[in-house]
Coordinates of C-alpha atoms and ligand atoms in Angstrom, one line a residue:
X22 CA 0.0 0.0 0.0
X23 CA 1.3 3.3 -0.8
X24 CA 1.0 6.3 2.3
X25 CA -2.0 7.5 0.2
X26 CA -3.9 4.4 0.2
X27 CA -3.0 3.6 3.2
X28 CA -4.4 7.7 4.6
X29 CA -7.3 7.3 2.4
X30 CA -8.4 3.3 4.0
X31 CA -8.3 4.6 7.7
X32 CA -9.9 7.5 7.2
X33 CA -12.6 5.9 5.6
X34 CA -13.7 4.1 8.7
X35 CA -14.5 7.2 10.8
X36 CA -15.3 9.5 8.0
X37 CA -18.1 8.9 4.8
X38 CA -16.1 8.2 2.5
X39 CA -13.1 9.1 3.8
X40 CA -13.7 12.7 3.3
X41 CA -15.4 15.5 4.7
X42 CA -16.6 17.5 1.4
X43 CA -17.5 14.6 -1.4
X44 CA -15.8 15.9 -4.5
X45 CA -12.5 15.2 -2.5
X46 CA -12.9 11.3 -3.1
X47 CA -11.6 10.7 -6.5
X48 CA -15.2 9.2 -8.0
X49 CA -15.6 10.9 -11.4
X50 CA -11.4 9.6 -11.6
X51 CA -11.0 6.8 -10.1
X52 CA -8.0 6.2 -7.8
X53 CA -6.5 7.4 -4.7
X54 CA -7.1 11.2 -3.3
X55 CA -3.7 13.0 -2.4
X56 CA -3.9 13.8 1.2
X57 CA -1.5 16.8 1.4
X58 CA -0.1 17.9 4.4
X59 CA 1.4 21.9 3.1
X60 CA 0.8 24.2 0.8
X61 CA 3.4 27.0 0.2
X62 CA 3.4 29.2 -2.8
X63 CA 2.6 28.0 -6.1
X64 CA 2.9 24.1 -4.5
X65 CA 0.7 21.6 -2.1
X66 CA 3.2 19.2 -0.7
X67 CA 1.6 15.4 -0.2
X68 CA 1.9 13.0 2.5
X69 CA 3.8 11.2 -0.2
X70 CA 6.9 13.7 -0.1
X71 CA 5.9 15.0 -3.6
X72 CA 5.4 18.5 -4.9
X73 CA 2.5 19.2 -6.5
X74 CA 1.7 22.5 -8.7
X75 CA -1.3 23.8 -7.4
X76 CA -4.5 24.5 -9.8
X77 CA -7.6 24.0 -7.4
X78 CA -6.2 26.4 -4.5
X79 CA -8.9 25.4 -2.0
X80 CA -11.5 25.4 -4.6
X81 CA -10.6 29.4 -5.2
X82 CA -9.9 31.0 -1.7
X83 CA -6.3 30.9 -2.4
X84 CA -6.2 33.3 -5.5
X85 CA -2.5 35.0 -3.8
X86 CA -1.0 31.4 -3.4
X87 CA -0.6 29.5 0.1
X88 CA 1.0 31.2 2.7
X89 CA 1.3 34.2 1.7
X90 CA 3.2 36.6 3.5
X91 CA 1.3 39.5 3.8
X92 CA -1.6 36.6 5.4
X93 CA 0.4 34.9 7.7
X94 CA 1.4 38.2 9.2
X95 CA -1.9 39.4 9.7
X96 CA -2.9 36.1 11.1
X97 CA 0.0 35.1 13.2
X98 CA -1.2 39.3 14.8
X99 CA -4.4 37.8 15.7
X100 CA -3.5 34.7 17.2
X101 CA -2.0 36.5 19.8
X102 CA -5.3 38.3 20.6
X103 CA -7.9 35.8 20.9
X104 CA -9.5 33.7 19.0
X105 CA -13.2 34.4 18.8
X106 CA -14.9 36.8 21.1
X107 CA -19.2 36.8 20.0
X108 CA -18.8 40.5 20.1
X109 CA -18.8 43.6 17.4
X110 CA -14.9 44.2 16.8
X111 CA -13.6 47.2 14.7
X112 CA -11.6 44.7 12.0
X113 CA -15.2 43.5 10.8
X114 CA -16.2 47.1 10.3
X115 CA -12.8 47.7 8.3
X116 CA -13.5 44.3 6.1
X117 CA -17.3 45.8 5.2
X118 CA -15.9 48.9 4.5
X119 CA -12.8 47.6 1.9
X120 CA -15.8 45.6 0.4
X121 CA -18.1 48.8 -0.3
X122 CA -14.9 50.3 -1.9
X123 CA -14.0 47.5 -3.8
X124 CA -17.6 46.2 -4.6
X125 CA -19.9 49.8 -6.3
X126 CA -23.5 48.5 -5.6
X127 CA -22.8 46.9 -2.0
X128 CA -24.2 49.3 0.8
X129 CA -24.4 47.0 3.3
X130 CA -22.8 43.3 3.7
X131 CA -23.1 40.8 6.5
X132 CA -20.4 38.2 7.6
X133 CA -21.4 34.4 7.6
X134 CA -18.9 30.9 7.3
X135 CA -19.7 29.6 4.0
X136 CA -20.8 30.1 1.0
X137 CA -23.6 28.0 1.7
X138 CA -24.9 30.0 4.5
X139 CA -24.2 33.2 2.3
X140 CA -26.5 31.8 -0.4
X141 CA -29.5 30.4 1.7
X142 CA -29.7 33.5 4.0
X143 CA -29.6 35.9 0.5
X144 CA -32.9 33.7 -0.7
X145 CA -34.1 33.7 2.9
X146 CA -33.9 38.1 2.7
X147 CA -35.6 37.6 -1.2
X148 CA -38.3 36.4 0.6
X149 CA -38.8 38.3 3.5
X150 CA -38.4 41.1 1.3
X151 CA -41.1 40.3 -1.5
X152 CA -43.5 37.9 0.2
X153 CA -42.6 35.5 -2.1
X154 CA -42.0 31.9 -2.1
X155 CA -40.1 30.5 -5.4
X156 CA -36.5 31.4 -6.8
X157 CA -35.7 30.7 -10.2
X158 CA -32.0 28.9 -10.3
X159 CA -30.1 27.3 -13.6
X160 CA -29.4 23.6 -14.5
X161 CA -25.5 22.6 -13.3
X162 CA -25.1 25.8 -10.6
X163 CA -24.2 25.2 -7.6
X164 CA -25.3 27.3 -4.4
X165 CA -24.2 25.3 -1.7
X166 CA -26.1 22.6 -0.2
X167 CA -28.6 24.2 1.5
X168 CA -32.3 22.2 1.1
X169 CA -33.7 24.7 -1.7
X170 CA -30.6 24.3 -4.3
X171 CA -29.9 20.6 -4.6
X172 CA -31.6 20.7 -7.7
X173 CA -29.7 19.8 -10.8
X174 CA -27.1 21.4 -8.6
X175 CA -23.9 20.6 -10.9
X176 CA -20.3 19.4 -10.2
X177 CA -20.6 17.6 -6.7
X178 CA -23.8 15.7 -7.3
X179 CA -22.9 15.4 -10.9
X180 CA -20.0 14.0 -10.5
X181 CA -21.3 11.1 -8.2
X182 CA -24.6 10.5 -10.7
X183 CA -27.1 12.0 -7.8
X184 CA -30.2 13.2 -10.0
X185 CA -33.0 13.6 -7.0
X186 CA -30.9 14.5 -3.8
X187 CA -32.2 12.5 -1.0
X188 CA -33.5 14.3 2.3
X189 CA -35.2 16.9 1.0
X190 CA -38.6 17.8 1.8
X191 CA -41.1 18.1 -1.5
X192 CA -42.3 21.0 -0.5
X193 CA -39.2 22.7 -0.2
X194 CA -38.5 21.8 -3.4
X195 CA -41.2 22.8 -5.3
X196 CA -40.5 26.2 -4.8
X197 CA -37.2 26.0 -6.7
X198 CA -37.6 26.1 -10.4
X199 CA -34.9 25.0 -13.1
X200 CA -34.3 26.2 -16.1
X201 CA -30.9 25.7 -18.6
X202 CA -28.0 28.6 -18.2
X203 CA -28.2 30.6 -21.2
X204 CA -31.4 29.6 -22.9
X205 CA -32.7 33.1 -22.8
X206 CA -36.7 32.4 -24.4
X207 CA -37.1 29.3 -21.9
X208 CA -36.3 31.7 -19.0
X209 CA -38.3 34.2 -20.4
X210 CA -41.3 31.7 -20.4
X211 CA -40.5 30.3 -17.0
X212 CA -40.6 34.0 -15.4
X213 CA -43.3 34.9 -17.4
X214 CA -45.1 31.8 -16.0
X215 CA -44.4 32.6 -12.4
X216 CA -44.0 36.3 -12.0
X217 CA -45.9 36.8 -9.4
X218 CA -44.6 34.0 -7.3
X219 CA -40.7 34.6 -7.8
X220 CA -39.2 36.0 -5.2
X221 CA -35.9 35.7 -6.2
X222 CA -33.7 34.4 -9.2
X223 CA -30.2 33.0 -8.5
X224 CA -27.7 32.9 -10.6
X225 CA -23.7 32.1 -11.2
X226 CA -22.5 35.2 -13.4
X227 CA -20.1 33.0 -15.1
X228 CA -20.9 29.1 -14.0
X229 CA -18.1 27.3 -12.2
X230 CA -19.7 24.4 -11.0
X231 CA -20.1 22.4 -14.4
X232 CA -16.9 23.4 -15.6
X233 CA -16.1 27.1 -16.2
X234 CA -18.9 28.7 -18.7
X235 CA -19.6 31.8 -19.0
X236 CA -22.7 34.1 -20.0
X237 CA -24.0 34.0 -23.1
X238 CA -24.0 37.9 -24.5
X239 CA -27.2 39.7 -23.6
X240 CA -28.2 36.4 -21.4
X241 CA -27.3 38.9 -18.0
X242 CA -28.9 41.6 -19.2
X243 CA -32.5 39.9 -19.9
X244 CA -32.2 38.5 -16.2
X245 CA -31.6 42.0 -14.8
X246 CA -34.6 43.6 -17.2
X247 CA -37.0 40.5 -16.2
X248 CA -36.3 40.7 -12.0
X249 CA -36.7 44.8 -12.3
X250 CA -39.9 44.3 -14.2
X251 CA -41.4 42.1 -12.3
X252 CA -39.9 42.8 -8.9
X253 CA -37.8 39.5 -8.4
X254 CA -34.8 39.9 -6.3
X255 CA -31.9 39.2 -8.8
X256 CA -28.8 37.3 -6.7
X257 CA -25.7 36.7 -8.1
X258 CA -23.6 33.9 -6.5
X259 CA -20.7 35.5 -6.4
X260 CA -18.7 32.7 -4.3
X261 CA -16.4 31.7 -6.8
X262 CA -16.1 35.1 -8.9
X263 CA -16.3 37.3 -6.1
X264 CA -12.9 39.2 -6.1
X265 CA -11.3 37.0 -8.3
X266 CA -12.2 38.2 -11.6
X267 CA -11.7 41.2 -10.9
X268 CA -12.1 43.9 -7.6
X269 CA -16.3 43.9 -7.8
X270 CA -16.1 40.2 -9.4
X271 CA -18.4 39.4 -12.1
X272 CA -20.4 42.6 -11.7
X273 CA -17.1 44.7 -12.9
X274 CA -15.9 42.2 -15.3
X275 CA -19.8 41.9 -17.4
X276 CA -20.7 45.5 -16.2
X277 CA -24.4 44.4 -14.7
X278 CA -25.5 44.9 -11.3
X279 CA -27.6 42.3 -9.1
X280 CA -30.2 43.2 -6.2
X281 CA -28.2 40.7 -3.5
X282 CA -24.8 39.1 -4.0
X283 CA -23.3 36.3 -2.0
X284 CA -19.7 35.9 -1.7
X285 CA -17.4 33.2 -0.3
X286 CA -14.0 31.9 -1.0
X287 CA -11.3 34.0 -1.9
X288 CA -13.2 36.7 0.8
X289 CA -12.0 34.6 3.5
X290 CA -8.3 34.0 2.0
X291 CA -8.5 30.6 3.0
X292 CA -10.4 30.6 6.9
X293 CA -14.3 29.9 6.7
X294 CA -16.0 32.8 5.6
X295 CA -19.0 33.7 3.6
X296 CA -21.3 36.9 3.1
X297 CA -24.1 38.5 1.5
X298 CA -24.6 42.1 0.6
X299 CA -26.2 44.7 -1.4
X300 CA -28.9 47.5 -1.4
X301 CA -29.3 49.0 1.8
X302 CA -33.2 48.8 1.0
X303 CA -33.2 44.9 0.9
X304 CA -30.2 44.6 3.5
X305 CA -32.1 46.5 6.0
X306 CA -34.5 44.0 6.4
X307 CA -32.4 41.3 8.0
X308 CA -32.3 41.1 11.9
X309 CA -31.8 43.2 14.0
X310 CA -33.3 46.0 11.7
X311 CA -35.9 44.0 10.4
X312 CA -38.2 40.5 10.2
X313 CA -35.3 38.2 8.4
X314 CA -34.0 36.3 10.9
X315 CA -30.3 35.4 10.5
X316 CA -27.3 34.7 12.9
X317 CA -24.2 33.5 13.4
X318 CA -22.3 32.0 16.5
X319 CA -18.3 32.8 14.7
X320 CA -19.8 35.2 12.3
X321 CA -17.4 37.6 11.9
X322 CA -14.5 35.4 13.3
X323 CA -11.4 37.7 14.7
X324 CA -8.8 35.3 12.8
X325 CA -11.4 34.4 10.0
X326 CA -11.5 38.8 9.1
X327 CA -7.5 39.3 9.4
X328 CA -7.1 36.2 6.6
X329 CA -9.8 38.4 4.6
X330 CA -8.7 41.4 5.0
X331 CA -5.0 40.7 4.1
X332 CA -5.6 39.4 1.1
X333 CA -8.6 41.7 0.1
X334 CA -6.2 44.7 0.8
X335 CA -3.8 43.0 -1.5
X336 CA -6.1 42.8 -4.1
X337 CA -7.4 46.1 -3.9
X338 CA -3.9 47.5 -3.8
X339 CA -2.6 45.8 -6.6
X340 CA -5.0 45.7 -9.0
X341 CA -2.9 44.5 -11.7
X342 CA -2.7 41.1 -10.1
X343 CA -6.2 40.5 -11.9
X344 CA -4.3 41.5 -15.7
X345 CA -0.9 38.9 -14.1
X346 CA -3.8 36.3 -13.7
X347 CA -5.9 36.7 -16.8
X348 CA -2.3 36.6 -18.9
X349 CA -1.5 33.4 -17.3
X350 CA -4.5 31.8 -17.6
X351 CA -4.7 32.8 -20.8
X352 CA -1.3 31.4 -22.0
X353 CA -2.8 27.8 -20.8
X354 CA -5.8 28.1 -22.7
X355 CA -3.9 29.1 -25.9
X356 CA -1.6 26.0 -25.3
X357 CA -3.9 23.7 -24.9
X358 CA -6.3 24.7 -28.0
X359 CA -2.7 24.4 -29.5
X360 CA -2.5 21.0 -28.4
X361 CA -5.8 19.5 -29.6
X362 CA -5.3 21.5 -32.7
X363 CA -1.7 19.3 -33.0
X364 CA -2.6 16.0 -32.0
X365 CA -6.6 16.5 -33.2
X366 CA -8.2 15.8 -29.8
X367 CA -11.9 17.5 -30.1
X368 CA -11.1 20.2 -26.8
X369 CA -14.1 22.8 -25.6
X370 CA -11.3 25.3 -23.3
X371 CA -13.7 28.1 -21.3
X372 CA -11.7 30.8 -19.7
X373 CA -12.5 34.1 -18.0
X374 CA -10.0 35.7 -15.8
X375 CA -8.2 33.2 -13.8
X376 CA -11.3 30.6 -14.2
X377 CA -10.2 27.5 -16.7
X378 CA -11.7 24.2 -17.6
X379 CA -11.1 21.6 -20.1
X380 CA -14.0 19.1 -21.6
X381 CA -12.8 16.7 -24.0
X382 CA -15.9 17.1 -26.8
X383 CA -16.5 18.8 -30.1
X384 CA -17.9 21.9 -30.4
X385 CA -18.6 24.8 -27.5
X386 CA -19.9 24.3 -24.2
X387 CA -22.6 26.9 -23.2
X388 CA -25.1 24.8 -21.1
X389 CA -25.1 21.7 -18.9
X390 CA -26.3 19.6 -21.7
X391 CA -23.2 20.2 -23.3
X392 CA -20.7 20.1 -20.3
X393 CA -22.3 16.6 -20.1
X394 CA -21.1 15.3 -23.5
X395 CA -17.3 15.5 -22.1
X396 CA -15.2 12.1 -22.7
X397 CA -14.9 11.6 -19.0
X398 CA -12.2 8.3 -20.0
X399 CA -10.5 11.0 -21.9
X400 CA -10.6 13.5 -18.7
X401 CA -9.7 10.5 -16.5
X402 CA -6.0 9.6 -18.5
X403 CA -5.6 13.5 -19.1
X404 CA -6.1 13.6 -15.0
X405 CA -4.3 11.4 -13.9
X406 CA -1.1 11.4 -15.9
X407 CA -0.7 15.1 -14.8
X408 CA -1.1 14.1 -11.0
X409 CA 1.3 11.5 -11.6
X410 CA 3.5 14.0 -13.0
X411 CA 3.2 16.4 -10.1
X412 CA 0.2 18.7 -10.9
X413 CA -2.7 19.3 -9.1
X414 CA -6.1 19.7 -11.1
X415 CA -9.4 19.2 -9.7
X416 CA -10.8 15.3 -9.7
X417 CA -13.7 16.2 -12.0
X418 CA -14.6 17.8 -15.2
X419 CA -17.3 19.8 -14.2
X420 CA -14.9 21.8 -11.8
X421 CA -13.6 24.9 -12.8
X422 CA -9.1 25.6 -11.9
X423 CA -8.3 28.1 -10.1
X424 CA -4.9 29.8 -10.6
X425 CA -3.1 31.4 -8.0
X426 CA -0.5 35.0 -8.5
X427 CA 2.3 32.4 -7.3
X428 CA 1.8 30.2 -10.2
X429 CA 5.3 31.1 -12.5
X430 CA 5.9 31.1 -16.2
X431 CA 8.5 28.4 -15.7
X432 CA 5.3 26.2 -13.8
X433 CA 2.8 27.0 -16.8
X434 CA 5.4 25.6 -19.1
X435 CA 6.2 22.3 -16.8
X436 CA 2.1 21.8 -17.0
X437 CA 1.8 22.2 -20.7
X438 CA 4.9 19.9 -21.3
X439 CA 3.5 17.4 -19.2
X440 CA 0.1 17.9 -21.0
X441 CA 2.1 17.3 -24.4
X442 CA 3.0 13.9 -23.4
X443 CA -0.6 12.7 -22.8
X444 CA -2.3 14.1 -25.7
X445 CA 0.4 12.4 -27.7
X446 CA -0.6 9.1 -25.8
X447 CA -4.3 9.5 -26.6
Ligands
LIG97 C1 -18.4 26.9 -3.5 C2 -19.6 27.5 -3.9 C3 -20.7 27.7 -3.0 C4 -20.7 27.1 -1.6 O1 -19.8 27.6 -0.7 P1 -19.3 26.7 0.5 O2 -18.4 27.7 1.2 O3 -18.7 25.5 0.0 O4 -20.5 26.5 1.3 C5 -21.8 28.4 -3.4 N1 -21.9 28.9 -4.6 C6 -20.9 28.8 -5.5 C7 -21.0 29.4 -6.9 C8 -19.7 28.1 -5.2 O5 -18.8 27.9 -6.1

């Protein structure tokens, strides 16, 4: 048994799966997961003594690599005050502040510890706010797994072949409607249909969670001219693109402005932290203003806020990080199309900012549908040969990679010449 499988077969017996988020256990790929045991940089360093270059980055928190300096300082400051004290401190004034600076439509934001809680308490304000029960969401996105969302939810159920999540209560979910990402006239009919019911629609900006895909042109701007119509709260889930495709995340990058946005991920630099924020109007109705109910015992978290804030204040400082990271990214896509051009493997690349994905199928991928018709034994070989060659891509192809500012030109290169040798073994 290698350290791996022998990691993987004890922790299986106290743990489901051996794993305590699911897309962690290998199942679209088959094989062993890496358990890793540091991260520094561009790198992840296994229990196995081998180097890994980084592409998932915690799923996207780590956009300025792991351990950055400017973090660990502002963390290692903290540690020597406390840990968590269930009071107001000033640090969580500074973070909402930086966030109205960095983000032009957020008035007001509230700290939760995932973006699961960010997303549910944003639906749970929609409906306080308009007296309405349904939300609209989009086939393959991913909101977290509160109850109302585990419908045709994307990468994490997708991956295992889940199509009706267990455990959730029918009446719950009939009050979440589907429809497919960038079908603009079936959306149309669907909101048309409910208008009057809708309290919210959610929405990915650019989906992440079925690979990376982003909006269709004009798709955006129909959802924001339907919600203020009709008077549907319009959310975007801004978890994954939330300061990492640019300072005001998706909003900036397509120029269109939600009602509510939740954020997660790269707000929290790598601790637990989630929010949700926007008009003043709406935000005012959560507790202890208004009705909306919502709380949080580490809400806020002293140690949680200095991660944060270090690394939003690095962002917002040096903006050009965002044009380092879209160049990068953009030099792997380029390669790759290169390489399916070269060795005629049928390649669909997606890429906005620093989000990539791969799926190995003719033809563009704009919808789940077509994320589905990826050649998973393809994805599987291409997957695996990298990791065997020391780089680190997520287990699945409906995940989206995440580069990170540490990420070199001389690591780029070592990925695509590793890359090289598989597509010429396909
Ligand atoms: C990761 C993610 C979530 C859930 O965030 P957690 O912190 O894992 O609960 C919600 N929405 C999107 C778009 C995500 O990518």
């Amino acid at each position: 048994m290698t350290k791996n499988e022998s990691l993987f077969s004890e922790a299986q017996k106290y743990i489901p799966g051996g794993v305590n988020s699911p897309v962690r256990a290998f199942r679209q790929v088959g094989g062993t997961p890496v358990f890793m045991k540091g991260g520094e940089g561009a790198y992840l360093y296994g229990a196995d003594e081998k180097r890994y270059i980084d592409y998932i980055n915690s799923w996207g928190p780590m956009i300025l690599g792991h351990r950055h300096p400017a973090v660990v300082e502002a963390v290692e400051k903290q540690l020597h005050k406390g840990f968590s004290y269930g009071t107001p401190t000033e640090m969580e004034t500074e973070v909402a502040k930086l966030i109205t600076q960095m983000v032009p439509n957020v008035d007001m934001i509230r700290m939760v510890s995932s973006g699961t809680e960010a997303c549910m308490s944003a639906v749970r304000l929609a409906r306080g706010y308009t007296g309405r029960s349904k939300i609209l969401k989009f086939e393959g996105h991913y909101h977290g797994h509160a109850d109302a969302f585990l419908k045709k939810a994307g990468s994490g159920l997708a991956t295992l072949g889940i199509k009706v999540a267990g455990g959730i209560p029918t009446a719950v979910s009939e009050d979440t409607l589907v429809a497919q990402f960038n079908h603009t006239e079936e959306v149309k009919a669907v909101v048309n249909q409910h208008r009057a019911e809708l309290a919210a629609i959610i929405v990915e900006p650019v989906a992440g969670n079925m690979g990376c895909v982003p909006p269709v042109a004009g798709f955006l701007e129909m959802l924001r001219e339907e919600c203020t119509r009709h008077g549907i709260v319009l959310i975007f889930d801004e978890v994954m693109t939330g300061f990492r495709l640019a300072k005001g995340g998706a909003q900036e990058v397509l120029g269109i402005q939600a009602d509510l946005m939740t954020y997660g991920k790269v707000i929290g630099g790598g601790m637990p932290v989630g929010a949700f924020a926007g008009k003043k109007e709406i935000m005012s109705r959560i507790a202890p203003l208004g009705d909306v109910y919502q709380a949080g015992t580490l809400s806020g978290n002293p140690i949680a806020m200095a991660a944060g804030y270090a690394t939003l204040q690095m962002l917002n400082h040096h903006p050009e990080i965002y044009k380092e990271l879209d160049v990068k990214t953009k030099f792997l896509a380029s390669s790759f199309a290169r390489l399916s051009q070269q060795y005629s493997i049928p390649l669909a690349i997606n890429q906005l900012g620093s989000m990539i994905s791969v799926h190995f199928c003719e033809g563009k991928v704009t919808d789940f549908e077509e994320a589905r018709k990826g050649d998973n034994d393809r994805f599987k070989k291409f997957f695996h040969g990298l990791l065997e060659a020391g780089i680190y891509l997520p287990p699945s192809a409906y995940e989206t990679w995440f580069l990170s500012i540490a990420l070199s030109q001389k690591d780029l290169d070592e990925t695509v010449e590793k890359a090289e040798k598989i597509f010429k073994s396909f």
